Tab-separated table of C-alpha atoms and ligand atoms in Angstrom:
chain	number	residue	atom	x	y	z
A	1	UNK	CA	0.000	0.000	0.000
A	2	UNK	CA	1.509	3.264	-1.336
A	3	UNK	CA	-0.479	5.386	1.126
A	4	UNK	CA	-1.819	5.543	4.343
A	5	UNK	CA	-4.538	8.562	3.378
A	6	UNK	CA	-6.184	10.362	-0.096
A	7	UNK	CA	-6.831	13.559	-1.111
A	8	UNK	CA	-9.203	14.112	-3.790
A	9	UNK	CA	-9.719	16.968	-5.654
A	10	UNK	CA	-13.431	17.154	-7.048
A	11	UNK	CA	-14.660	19.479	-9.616
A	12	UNK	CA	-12.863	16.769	-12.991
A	13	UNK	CA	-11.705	13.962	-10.938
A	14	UNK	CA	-14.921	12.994	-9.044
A	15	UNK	CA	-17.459	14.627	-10.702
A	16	UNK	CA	-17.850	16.484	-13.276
A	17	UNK	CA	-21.268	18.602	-14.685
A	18	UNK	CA	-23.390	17.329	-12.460
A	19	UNK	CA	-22.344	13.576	-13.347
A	20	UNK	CA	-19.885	11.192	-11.263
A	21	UNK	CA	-16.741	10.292	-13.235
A	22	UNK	CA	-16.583	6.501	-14.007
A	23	UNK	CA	-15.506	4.632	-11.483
A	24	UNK	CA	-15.401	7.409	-8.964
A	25	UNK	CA	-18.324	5.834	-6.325
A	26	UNK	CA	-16.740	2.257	-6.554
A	27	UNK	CA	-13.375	4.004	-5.453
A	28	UNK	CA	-14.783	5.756	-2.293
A	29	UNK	CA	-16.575	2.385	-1.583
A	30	UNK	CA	-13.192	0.702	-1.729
A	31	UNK	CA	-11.179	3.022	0.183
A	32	UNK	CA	-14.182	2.631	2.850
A	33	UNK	CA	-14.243	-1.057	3.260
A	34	UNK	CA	-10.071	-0.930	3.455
A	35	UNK	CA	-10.505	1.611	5.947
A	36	UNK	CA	-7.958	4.116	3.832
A	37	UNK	CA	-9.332	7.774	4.954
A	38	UNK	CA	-9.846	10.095	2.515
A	39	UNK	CA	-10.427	13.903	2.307
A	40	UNK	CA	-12.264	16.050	-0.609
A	41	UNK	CA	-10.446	19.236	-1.245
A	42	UNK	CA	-11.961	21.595	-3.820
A	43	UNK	CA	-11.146	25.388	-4.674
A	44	UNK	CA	-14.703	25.611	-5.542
A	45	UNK	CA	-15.869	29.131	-4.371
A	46	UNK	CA	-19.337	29.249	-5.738
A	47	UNK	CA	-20.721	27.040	-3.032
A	48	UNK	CA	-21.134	26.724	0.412
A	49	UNK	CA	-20.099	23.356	1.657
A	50	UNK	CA	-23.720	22.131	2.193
A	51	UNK	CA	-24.375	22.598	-1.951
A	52	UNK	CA	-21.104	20.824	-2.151
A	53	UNK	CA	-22.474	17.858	-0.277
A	54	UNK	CA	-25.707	18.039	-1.888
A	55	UNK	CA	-24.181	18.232	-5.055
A	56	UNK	CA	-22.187	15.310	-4.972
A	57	UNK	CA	-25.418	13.215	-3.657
A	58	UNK	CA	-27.085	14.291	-6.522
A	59	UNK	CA	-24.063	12.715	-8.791
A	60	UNK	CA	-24.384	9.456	-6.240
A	61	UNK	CA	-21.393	10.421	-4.279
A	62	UNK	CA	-22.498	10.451	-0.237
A	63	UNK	CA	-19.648	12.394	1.654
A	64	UNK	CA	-20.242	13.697	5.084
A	65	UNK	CA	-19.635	17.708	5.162
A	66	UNK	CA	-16.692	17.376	7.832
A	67	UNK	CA	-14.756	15.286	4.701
A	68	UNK	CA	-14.701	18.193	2.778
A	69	UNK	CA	-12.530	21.099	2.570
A	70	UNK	CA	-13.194	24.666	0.678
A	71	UNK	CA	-11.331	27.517	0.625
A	72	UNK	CA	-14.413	29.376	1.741
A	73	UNK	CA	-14.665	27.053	4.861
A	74	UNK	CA	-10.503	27.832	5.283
A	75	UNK	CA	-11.161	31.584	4.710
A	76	UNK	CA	-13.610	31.576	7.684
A	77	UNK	CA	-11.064	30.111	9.906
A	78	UNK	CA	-8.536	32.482	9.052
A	79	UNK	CA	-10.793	35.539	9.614
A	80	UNK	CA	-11.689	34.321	13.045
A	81	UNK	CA	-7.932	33.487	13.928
A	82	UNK	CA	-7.019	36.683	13.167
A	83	UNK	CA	-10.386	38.584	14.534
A	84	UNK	CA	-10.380	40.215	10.712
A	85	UNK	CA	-13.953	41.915	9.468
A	86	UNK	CA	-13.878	41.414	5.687
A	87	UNK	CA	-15.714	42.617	2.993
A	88	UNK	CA	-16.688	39.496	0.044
A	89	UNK	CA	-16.513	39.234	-3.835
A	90	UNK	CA	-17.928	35.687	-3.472
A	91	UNK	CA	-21.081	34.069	-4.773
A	92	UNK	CA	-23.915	34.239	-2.520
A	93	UNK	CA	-24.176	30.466	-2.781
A	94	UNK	CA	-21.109	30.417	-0.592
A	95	UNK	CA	-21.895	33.164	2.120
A	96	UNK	CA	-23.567	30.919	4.551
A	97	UNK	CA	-20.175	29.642	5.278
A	98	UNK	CA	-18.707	32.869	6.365
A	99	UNK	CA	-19.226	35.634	8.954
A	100	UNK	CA	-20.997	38.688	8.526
A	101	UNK	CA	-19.823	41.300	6.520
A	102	UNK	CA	-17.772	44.353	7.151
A	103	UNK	CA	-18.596	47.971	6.027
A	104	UNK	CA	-16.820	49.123	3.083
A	105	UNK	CA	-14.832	51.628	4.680
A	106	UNK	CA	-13.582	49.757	7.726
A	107	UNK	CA	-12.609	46.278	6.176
A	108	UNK	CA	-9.081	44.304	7.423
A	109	UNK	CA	-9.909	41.904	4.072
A	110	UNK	CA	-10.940	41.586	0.891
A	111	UNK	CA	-12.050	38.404	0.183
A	112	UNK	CA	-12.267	37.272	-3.500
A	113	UNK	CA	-13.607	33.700	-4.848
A	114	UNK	CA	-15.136	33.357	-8.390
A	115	UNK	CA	-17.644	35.408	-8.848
A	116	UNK	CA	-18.485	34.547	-12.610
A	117	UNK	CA	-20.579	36.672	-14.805
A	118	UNK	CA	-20.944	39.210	-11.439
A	119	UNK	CA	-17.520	40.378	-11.843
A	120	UNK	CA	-17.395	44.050	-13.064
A	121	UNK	CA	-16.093	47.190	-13.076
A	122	UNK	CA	-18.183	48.379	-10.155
A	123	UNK	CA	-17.232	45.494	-8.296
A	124	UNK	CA	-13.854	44.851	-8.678
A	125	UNK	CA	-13.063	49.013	-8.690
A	126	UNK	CA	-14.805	48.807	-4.847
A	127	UNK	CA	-12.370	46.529	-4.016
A	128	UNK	CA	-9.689	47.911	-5.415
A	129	UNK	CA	-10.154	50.916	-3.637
A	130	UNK	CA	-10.504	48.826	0.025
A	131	UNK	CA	-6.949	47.893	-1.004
A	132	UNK	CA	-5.610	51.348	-1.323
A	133	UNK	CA	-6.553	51.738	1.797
A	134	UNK	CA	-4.726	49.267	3.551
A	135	UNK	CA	-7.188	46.106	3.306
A	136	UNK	CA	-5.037	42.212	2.864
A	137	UNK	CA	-6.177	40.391	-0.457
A	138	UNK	CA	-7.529	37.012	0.575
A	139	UNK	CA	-7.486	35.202	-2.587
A	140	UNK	CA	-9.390	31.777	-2.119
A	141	UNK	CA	-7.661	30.539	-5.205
A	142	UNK	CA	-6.146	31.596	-8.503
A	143	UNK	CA	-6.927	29.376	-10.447
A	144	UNK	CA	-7.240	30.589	-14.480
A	145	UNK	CA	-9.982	28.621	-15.928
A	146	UNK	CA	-12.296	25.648	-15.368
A	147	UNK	CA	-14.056	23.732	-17.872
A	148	UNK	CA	-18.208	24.286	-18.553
A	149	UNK	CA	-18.828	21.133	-20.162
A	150	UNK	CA	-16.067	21.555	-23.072
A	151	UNK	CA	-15.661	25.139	-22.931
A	152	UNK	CA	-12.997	26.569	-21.012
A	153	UNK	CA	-14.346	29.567	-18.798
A	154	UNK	CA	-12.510	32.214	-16.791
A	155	UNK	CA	-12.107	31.532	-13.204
A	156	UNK	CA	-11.264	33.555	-10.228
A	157	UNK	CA	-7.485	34.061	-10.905
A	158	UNK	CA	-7.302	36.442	-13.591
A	159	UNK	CA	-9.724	38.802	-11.721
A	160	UNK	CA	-7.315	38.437	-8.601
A	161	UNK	CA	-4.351	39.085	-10.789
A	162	UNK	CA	-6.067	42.579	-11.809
A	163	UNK	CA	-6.202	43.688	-8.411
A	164	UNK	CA	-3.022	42.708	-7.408
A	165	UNK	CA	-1.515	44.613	-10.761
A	166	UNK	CA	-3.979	47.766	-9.668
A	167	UNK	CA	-3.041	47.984	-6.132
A	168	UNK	CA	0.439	46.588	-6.527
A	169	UNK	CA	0.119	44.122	-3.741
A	170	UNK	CA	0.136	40.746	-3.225
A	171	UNK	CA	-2.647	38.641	-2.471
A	172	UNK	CA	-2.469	35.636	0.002
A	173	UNK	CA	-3.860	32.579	-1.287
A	174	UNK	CA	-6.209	30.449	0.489
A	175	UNK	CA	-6.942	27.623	-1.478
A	176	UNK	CA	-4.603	25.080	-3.506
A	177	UNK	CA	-1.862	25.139	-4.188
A	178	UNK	CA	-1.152	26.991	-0.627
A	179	UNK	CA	0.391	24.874	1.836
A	180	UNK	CA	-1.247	25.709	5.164
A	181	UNK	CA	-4.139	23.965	3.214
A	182	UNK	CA	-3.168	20.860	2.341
A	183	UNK	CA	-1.705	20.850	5.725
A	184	UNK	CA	-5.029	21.336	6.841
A	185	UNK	CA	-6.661	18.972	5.332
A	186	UNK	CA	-3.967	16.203	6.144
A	187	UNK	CA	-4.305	17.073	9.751
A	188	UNK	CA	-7.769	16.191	9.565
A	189	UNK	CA	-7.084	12.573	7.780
A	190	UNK	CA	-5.334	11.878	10.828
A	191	UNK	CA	-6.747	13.249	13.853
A	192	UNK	CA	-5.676	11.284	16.837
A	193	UNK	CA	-4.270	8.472	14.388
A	194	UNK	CA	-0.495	7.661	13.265
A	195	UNK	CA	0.342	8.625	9.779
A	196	UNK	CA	1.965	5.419	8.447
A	197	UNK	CA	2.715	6.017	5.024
A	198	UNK	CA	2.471	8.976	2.636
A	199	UNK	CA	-0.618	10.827	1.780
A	200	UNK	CA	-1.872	10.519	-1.810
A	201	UNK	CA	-3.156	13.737	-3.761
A	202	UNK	CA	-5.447	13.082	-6.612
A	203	UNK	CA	-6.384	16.217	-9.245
A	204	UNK	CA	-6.730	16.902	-12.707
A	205	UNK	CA	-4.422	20.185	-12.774
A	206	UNK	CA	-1.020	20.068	-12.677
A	207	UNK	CA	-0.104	22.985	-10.764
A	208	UNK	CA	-2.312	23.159	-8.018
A	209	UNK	CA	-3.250	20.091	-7.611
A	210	UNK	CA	0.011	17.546	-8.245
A	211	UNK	CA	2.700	20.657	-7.551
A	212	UNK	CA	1.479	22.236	-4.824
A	213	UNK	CA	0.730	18.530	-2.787
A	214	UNK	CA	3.989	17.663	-3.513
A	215	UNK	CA	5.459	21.099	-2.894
A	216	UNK	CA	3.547	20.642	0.644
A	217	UNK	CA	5.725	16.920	1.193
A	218	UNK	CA	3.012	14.893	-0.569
A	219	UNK	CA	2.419	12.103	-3.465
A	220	UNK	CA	0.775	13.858	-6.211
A	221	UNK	CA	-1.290	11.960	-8.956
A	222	UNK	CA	-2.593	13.670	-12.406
A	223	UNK	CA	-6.037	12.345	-14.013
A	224	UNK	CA	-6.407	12.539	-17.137
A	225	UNK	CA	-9.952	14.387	-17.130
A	226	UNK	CA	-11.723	16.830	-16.265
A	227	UNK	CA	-9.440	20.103	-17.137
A	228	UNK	CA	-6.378	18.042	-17.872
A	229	UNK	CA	-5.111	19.071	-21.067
A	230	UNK	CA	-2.676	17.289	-23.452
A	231	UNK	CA	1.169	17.431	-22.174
A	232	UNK	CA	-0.179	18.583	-18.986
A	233	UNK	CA	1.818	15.049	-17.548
A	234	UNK	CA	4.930	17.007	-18.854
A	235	UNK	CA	4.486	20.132	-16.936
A	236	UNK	CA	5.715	19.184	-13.279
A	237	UNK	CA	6.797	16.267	-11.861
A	238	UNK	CA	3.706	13.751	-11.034
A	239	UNK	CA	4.216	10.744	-8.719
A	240	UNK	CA	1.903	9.518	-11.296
A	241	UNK	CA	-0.781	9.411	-14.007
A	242	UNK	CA	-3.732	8.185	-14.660
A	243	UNK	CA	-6.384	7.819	-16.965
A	244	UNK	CA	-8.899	8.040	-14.408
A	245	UNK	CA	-10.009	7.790	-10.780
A	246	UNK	CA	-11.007	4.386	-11.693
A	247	UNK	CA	-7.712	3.425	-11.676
A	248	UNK	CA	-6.462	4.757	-7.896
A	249	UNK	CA	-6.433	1.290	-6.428
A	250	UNK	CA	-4.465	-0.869	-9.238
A	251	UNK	CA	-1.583	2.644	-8.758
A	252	UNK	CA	-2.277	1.774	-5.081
A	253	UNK	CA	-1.578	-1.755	-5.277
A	254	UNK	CA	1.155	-1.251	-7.811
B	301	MG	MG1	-10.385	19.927	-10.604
């Protein structure tokens, strides 16, 4: 056994519009009757994680909430820790997951997911201007694009990489490929366990899925579907590749 916990991304490797990928409820089923935990860790921003659950129900996939990490879910934590008010350029579908609002004029944060078609001048010019003043860029990821059945859309990133340009700062980033939270999110594989081997990650983009596990000390694992795009195996340094999900426990037995 190659490792003692999995990380899965989901949006391409579990599921994808709507649908389960092949093979992806017979894995969980498997990793549950060998007793191999397993964490889902998404950089979806557009819903809270109760829509995630739901979600994957609706695509046959039954995960208990506590399995799953967001960056929304992460971004809450952090504000608390550090007893920050922020103001939010995230989907509404994904504000029951975070505190209250600050005012515009008094915010510590700016929080930014992937706010789609909602994105404007308006909007991001308000929070540019919460940046000149001193507010922190909370980025929950940036990633560049994700894939609407087989058209590539824009994601979060670019929109993030405007303000940072504009207000010539730096955002933080929340979400993969950050380390703090994959760190999380092995933490809670092992709560009040011993880690015996390595933990797996499993995602369909090379950079922050494989790279930034394996920048964060673990096994990272490319699928070929969902946004993976040819010569993406090429691009960093995967612990492995594979066609599918389907095929997680032959690499495991391997
Ligand atoms: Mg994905």
């Amino acid at each position: 056994m190659k490792a003692s916990g999995i990380l899965f991304d989901i949006d391409g490797v579990l599921a994808h519009g709507g649908s389960p990928i092949d093979g992806a409820v017979d894995v969980l089923a498997w990793l549950t009757r060998r007793r191999i935990p397993y964490r889902l860790v998404t950089n979806t921003t557009r819903k809270s994680r109760r829509l995630v659950v739901d979600s994957l129900a609706a695509s046959g996939l039954s995960v208990p909430p506590e399995q799953i990490m967001t960056p929304i879910i992460a971004a809450a934590g952090i504000l608390k820790e550090r007893k920050w008010r922020a103001t939010y350029l995230v989907d509404e579908r994904a504000l029951e997951d975070l505190p209250s609002e600050a005012a515009r004029n008094q915010a510590d944060a700016v929080l930014i997911g992937d706010l789609g078609e909602k994105f404007n001048y308006d909007v991001l010019n308000r929070a540019f201007q919460s940046l000149k003043q001193g507010a922190v860029l909370l980025a929950a990821h940036k990633n560049r694009f994700w894939m609407k059945d087989t058209e590539p859309l824009l994601d979060a990133g670019p929109f993030v990489a405007a303000l940072e340009y504009g207000a010539e700062i730096k955002a933080e980033l929340i979400g993969k490929p950050a380390r703090p939270f994959f760190e999380a999110a092995v933490r809670s594989l092992y709560e009040g366990r011993a880690q015996l081997g390595p933990t797996v990650m499993i995602g369909d983009r090379w950079d922050a899925d494989v790279e930034g596990a394996r920048a964060a000390g673990l096994l990272g694992l490319l699928v070929r579907t969902g946004t993976y795009e040819e010569g993406d195996d090429q691009k960093g340094s995967p612990d492995g590749v594979l066609d599918s999900v389907a095929d997680l426990p032959r690499w495991l037995a391997g």
